[in-house]
PDB file of C-alpha atoms in Angstrom:
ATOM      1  CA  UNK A 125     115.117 102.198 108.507  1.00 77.00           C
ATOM      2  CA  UNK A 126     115.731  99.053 106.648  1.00 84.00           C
ATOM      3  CA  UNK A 127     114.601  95.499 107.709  1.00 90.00           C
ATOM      4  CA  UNK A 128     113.961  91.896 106.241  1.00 94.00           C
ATOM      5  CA  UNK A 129     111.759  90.255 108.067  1.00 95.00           C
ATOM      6  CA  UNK A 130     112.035  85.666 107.143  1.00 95.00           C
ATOM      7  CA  UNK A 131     110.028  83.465 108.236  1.00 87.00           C
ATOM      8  CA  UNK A 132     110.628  81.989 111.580  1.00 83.00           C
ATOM      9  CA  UNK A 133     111.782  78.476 112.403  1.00 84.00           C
ATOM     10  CA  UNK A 134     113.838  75.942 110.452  1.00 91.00           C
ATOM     11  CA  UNK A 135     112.351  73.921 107.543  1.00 94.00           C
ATOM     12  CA  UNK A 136     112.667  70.373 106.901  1.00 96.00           C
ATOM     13  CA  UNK A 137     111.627  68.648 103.836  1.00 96.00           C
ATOM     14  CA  UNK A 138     112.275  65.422 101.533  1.00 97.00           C
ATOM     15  CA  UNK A 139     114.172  65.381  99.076  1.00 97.00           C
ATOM     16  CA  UNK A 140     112.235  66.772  95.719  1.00 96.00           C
ATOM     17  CA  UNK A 141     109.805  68.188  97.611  1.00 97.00           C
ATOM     18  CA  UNK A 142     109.280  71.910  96.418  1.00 97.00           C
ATOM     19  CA  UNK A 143     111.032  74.664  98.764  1.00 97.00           C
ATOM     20  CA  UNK A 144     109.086  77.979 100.074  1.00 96.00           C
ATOM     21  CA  UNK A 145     111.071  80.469 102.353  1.00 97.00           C
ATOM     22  CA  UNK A 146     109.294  83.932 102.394  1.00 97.00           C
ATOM     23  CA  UNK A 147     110.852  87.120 102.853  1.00 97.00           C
ATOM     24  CA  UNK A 148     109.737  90.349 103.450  1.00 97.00           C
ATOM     25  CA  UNK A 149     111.247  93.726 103.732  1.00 96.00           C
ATOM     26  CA  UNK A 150     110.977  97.736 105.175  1.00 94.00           C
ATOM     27  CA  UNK A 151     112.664 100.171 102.733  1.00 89.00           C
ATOM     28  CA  UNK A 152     112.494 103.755 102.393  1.00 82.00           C
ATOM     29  CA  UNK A 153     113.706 103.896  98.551  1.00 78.00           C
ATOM     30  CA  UNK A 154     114.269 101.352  95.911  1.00 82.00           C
ATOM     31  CA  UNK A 155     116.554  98.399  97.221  1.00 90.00           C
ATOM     32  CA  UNK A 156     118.239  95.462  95.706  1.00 92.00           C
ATOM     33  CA  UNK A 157     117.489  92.737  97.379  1.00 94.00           C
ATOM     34  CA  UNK A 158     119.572  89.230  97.237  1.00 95.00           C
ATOM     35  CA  UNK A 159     119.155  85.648  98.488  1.00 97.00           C
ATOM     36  CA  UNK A 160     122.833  84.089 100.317  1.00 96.00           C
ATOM     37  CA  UNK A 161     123.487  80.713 101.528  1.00 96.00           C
ATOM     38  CA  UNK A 162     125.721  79.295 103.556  1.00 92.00           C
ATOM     39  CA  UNK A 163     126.945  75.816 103.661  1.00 92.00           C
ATOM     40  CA  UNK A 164     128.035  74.358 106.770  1.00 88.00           C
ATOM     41  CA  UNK A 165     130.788  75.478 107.998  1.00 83.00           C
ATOM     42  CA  UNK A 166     131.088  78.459 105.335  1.00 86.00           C
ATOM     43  CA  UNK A 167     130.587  81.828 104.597  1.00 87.00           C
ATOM     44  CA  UNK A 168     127.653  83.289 102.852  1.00 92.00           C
ATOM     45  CA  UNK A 169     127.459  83.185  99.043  1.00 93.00           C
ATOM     46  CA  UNK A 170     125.519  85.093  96.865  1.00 94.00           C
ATOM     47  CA  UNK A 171     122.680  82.538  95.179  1.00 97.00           C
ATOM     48  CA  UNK A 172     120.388  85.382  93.074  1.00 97.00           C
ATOM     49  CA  UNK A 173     119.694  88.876  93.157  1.00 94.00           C
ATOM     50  CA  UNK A 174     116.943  91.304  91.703  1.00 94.00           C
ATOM     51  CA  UNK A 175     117.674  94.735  91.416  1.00 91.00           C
ATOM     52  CA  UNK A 176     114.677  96.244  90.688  1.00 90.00           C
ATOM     53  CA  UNK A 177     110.461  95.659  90.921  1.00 92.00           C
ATOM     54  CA  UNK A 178     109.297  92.473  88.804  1.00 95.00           C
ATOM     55  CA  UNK A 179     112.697  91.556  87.943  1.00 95.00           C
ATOM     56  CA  UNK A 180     113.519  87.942  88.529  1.00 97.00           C
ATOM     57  CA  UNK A 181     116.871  85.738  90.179  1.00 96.00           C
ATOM     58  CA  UNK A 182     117.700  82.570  89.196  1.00 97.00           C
ATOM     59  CA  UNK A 183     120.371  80.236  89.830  1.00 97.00           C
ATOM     60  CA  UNK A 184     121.004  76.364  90.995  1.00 95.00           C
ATOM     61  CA  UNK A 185     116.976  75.989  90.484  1.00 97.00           C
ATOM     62  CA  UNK A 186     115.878  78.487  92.447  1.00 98.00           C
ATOM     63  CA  UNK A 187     114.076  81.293  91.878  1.00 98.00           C
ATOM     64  CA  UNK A 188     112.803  84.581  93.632  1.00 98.00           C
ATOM     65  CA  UNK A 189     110.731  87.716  92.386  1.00 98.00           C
ATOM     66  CA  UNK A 190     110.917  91.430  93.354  1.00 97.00           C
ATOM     67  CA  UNK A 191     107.657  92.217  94.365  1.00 96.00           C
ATOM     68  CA  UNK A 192     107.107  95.735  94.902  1.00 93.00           C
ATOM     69  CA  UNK A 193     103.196  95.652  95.582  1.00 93.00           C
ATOM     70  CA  UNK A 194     103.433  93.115  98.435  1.00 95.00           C
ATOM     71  CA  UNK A 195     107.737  93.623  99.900  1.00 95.00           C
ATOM     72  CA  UNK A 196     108.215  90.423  99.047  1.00 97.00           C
ATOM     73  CA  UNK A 197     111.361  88.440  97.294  1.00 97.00           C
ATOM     74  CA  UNK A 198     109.975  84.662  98.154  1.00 98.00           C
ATOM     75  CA  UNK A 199     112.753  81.848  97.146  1.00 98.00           C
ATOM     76  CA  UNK A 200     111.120  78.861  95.505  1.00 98.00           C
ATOM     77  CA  UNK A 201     112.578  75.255  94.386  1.00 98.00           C
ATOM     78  CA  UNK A 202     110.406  72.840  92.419  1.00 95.00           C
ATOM     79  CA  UNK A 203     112.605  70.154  93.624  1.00 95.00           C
ATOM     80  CA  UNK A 204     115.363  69.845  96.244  1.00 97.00           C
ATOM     81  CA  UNK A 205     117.954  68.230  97.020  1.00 96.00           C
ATOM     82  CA  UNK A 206     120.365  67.194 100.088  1.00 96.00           C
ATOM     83  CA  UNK A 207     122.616  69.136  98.750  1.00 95.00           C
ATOM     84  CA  UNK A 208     120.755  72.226  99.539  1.00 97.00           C
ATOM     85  CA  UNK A 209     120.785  71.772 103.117  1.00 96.00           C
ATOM     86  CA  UNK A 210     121.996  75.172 103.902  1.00 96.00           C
ATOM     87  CA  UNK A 211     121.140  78.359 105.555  1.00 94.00           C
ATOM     88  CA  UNK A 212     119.269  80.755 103.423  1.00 96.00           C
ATOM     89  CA  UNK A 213     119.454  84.469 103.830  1.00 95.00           C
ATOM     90  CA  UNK A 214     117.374  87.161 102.383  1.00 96.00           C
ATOM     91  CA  UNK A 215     119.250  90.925 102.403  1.00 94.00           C
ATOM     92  CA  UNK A 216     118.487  93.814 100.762  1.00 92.00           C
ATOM     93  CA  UNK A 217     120.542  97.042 100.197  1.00 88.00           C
ATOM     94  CA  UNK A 218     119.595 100.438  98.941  1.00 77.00           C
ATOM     95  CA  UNK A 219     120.647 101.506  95.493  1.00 65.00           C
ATOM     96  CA  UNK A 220     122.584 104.500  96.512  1.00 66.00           C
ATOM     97  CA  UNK A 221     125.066 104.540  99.321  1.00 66.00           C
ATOM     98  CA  UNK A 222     127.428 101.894 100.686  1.00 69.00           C
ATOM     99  CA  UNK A 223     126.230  98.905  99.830  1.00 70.00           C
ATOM    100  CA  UNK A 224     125.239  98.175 103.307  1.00 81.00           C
ATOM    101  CA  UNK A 225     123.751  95.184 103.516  1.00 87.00           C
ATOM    102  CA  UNK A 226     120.511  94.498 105.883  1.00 89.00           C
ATOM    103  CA  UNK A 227     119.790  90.520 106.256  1.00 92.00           C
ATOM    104  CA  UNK A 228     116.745  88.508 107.793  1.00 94.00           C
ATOM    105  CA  UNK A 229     117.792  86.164 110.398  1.00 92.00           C
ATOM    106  CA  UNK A 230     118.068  83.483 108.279  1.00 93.00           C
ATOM    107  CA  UNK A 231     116.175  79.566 107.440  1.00 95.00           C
ATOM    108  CA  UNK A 232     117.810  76.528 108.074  1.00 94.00           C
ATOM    109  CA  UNK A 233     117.015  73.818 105.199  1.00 97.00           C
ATOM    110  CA  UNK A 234     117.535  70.534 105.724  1.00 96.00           C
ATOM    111  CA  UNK A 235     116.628  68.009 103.055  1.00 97.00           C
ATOM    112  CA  UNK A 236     116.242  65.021 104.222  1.00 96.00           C
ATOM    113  CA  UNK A 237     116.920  61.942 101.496  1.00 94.00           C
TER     114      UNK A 237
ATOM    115  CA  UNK B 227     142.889  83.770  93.571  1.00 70.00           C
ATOM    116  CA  UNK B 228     141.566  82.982  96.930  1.00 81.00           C
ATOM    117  CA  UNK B 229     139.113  85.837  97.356  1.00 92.00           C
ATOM    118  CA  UNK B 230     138.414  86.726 100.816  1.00 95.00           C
ATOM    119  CA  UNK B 231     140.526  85.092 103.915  1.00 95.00           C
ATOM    120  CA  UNK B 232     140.013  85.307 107.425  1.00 96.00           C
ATOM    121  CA  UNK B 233     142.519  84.142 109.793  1.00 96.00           C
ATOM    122  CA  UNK B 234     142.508  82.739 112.688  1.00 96.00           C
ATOM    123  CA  UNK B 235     139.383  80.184 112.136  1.00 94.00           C
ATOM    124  CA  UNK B 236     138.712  80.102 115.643  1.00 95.00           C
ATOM    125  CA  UNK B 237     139.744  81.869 118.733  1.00 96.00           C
ATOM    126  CA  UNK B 238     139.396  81.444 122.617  1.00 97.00           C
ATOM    127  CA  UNK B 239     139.750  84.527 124.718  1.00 96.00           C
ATOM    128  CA  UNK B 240     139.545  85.443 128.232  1.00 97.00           C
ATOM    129  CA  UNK B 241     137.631  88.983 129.411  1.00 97.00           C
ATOM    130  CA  UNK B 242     139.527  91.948 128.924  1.00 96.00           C
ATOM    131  CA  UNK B 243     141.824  90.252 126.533  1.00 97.00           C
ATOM    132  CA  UNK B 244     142.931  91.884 123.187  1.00 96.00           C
ATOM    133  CA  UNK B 245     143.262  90.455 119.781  1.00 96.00           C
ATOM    134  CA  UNK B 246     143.080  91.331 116.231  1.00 97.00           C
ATOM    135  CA  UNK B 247     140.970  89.371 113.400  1.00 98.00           C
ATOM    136  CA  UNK B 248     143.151  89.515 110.000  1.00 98.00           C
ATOM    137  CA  UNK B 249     140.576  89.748 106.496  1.00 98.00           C
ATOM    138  CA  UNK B 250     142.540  90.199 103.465  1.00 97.00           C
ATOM    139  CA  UNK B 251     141.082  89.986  99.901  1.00 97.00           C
ATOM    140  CA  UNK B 252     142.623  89.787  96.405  1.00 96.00           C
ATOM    141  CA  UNK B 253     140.070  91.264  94.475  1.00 94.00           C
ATOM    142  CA  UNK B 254     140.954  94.218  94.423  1.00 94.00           C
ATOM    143  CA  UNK B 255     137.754  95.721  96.548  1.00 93.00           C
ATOM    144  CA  UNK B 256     137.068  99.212  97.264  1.00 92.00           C
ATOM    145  CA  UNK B 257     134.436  98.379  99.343  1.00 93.00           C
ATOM    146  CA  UNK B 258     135.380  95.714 102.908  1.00 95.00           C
ATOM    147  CA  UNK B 259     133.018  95.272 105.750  1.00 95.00           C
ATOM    148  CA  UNK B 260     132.569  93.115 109.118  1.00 97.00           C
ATOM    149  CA  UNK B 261     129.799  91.236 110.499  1.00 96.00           C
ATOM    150  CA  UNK B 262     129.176  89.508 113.462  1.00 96.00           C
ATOM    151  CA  UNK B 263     126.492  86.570 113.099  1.00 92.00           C
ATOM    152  CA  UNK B 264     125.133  85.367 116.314  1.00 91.00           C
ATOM    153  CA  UNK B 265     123.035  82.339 117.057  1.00 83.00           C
ATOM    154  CA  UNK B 266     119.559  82.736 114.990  1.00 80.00           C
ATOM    155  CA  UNK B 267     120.044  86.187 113.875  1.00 83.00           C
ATOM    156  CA  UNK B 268     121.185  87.454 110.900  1.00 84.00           C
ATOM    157  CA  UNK B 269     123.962  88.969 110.643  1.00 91.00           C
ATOM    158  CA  UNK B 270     124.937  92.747 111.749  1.00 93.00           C
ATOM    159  CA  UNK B 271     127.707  95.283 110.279  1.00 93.00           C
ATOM    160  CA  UNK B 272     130.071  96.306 112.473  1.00 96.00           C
ATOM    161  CA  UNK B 273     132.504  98.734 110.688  1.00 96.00           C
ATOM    162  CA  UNK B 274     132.789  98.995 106.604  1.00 94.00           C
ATOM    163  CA  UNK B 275     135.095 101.029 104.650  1.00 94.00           C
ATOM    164  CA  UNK B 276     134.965 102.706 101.376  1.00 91.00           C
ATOM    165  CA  UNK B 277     138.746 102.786 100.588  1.00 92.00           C
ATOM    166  CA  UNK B 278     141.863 102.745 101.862  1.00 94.00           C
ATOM    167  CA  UNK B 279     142.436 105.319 104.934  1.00 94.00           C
ATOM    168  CA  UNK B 280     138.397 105.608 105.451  1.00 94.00           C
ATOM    169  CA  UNK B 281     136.489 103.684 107.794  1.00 96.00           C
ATOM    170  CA  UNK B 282     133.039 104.811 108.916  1.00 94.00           C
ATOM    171  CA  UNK B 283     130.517 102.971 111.679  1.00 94.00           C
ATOM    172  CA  UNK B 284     128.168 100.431 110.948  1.00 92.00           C
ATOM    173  CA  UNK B 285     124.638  98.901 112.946  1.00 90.00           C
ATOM    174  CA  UNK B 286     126.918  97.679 116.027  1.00 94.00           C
ATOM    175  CA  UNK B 287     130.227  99.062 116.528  1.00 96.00           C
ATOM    176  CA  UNK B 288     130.629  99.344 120.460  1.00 96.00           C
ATOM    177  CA  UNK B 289     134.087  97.407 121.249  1.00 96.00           C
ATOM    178  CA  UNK B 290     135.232  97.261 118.098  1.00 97.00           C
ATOM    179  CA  UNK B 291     137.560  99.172 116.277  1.00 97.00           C
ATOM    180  CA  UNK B 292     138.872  99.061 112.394  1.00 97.00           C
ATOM    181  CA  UNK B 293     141.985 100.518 110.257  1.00 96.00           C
ATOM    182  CA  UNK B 294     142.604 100.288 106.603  1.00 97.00           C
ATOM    183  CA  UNK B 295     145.769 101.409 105.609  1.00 96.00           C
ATOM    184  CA  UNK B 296     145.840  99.624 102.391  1.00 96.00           C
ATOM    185  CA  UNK B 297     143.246  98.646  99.959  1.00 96.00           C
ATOM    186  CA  UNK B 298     143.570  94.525 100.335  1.00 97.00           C
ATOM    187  CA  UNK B 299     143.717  94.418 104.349  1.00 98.00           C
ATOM    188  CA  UNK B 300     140.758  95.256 107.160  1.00 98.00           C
ATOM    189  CA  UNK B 301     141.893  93.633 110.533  1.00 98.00           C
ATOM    190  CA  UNK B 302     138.863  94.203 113.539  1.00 98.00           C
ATOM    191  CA  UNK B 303     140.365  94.901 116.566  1.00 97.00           C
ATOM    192  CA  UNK B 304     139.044  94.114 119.950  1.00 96.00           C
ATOM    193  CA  UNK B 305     140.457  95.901 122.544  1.00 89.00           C
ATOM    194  CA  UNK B 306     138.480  94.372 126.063  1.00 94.00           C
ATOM    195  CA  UNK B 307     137.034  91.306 125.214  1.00 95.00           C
ATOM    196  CA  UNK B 308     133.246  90.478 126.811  1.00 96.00           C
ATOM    197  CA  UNK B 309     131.152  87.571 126.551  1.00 96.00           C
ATOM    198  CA  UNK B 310     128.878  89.767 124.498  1.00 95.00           C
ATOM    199  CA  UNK B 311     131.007  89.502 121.475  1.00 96.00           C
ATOM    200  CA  UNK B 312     131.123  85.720 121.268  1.00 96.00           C
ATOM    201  CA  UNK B 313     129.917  85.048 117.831  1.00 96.00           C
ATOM    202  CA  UNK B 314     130.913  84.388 114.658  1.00 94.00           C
ATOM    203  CA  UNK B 315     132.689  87.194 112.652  1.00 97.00           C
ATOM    204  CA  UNK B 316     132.492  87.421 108.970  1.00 95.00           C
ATOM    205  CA  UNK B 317     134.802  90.059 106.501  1.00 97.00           C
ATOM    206  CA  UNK B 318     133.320  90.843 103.126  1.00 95.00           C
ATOM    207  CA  UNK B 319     134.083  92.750  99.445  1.00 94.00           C
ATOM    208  CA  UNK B 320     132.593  94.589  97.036  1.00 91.00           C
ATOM    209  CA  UNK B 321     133.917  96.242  93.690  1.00 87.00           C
ATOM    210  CA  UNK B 322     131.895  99.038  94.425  1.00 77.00           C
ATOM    211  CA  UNK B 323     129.230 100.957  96.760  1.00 69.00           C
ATOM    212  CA  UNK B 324     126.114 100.279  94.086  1.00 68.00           C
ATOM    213  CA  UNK B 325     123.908  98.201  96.135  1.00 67.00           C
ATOM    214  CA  UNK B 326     123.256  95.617  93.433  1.00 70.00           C
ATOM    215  CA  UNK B 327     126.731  94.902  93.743  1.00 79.00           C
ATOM    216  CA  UNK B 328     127.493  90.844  95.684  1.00 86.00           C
ATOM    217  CA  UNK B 329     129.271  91.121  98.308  1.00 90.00           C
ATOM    218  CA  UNK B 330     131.979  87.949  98.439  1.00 92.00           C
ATOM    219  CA  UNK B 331     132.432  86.506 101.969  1.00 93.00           C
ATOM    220  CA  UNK B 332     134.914  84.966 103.969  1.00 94.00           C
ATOM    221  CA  UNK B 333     134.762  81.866 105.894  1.00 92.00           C
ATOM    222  CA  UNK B 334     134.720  83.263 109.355  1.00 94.00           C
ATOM    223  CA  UNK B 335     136.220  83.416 112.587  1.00 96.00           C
ATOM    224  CA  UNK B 336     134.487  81.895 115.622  1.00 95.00           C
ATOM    225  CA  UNK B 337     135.216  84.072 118.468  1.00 97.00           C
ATOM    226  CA  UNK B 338     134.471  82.689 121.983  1.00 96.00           C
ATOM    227  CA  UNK B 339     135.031  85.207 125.145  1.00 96.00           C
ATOM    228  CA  UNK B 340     134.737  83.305 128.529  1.00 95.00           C
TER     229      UNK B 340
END
């Protein structure tokens, strides 16, 4: 079946400092995968997607890459700030079907000025 | 256009207590689904439908059930509450079953069974 696996733990940083979460994932055909966040307090929102191997999301400064060799969609920020305290989840669905979504358990961020 | 609601925001029940968790959305979705988020996990599906008058089982549906009897509304029912379904429950949309489609999110209901 399909998994994400995230890496465990929460991650604190200061503010600019650059921002690694990795993500890696079990699929049996060709998924989509997306990074959400959620704010305190809110639901998730969608921050980037990639929808197919080598492709690219971007948005707010951060970035991730479909990696098809490795299962990997790694989110990166050069430099962050407070304001991206947040929980950060990969997902991935399959390109035919439901749109079922399967999600990692999820990284706490906290910048910390 | 407010999206996806979720009402109420937060809920207290006793065991073996009923109650119903309202999503509506104004999108104009084919697609709805719940999820439950619990402590440190991600989050699981619980029941998603395709439509209106189709419903179909997701990763965790035990104690849970789901109509949709029109296209903007998909209220979770639980019928005997247990501790086990303290969490945090969240309704999404999605125009469409394609799964590079987003999936827009409410803001949740935090359910607590004692």
């Amino acid at each position: 079946g399909n998994s994400v696996t995230q890496m465990e733990g929460p991650v604190t940083l200061s503010e600019e400092a650059f921002l690694t979460i990795n993500c890696t994932y079990t699929a049996t055909g060709y998924p989509s995968l997306f990074w959400y966040v959620q704010y305190p307090g809110e639901g998730l929102q969608l921050l980037l997607k990639a929808t197919k191997a080598d492709d690219k999301g971007s948005n707010k400064g951060f970035e991730a890459t479909y990696r098809k060799e490795t299962t990997s969609f790694h989110l990166e920020k050069g430099s962050v700030q407070v304001s991206d305290s947040a929980v950060y989840f990969c997902a991935l669905s399959e390109n035919y079907g439901n749109n079922r979504l399967a999600f990692g358990k999820g990284n706490q961020v906290v910048v910390i000025p | 256009n407010a999206g996806v609601t979720q009402t109420p925001k937060f809920r207290i029940l006793k065991i073996g207590q009923s109650m119903t968790l309202q999503c509506t959305q104004d999108m104009n979705h084919n697609y709805m689904y719940w999820y439950r988020q619990d402590p440190g996990m991600g989050l699981k599906l619980i029941y998603y439908s395709v439509g209106a008058g189709i419903t179909d089982k997701g990763e965790v549906p035990n104690g849970y059930n789901v109509s949709r009897s029109t296209t903007e509304d998909f209220p979770l029912r639980l019928e005997l509450a247990a501790p086990s379904q303290t969490s945090v429950y969240f309704c999404a949309s999605s125009t469409s079953g394609r799964g590079n489609n987003e999936q827009f999110f409410g803001p949740g209901t935090r359910l607590t069974v004692l």
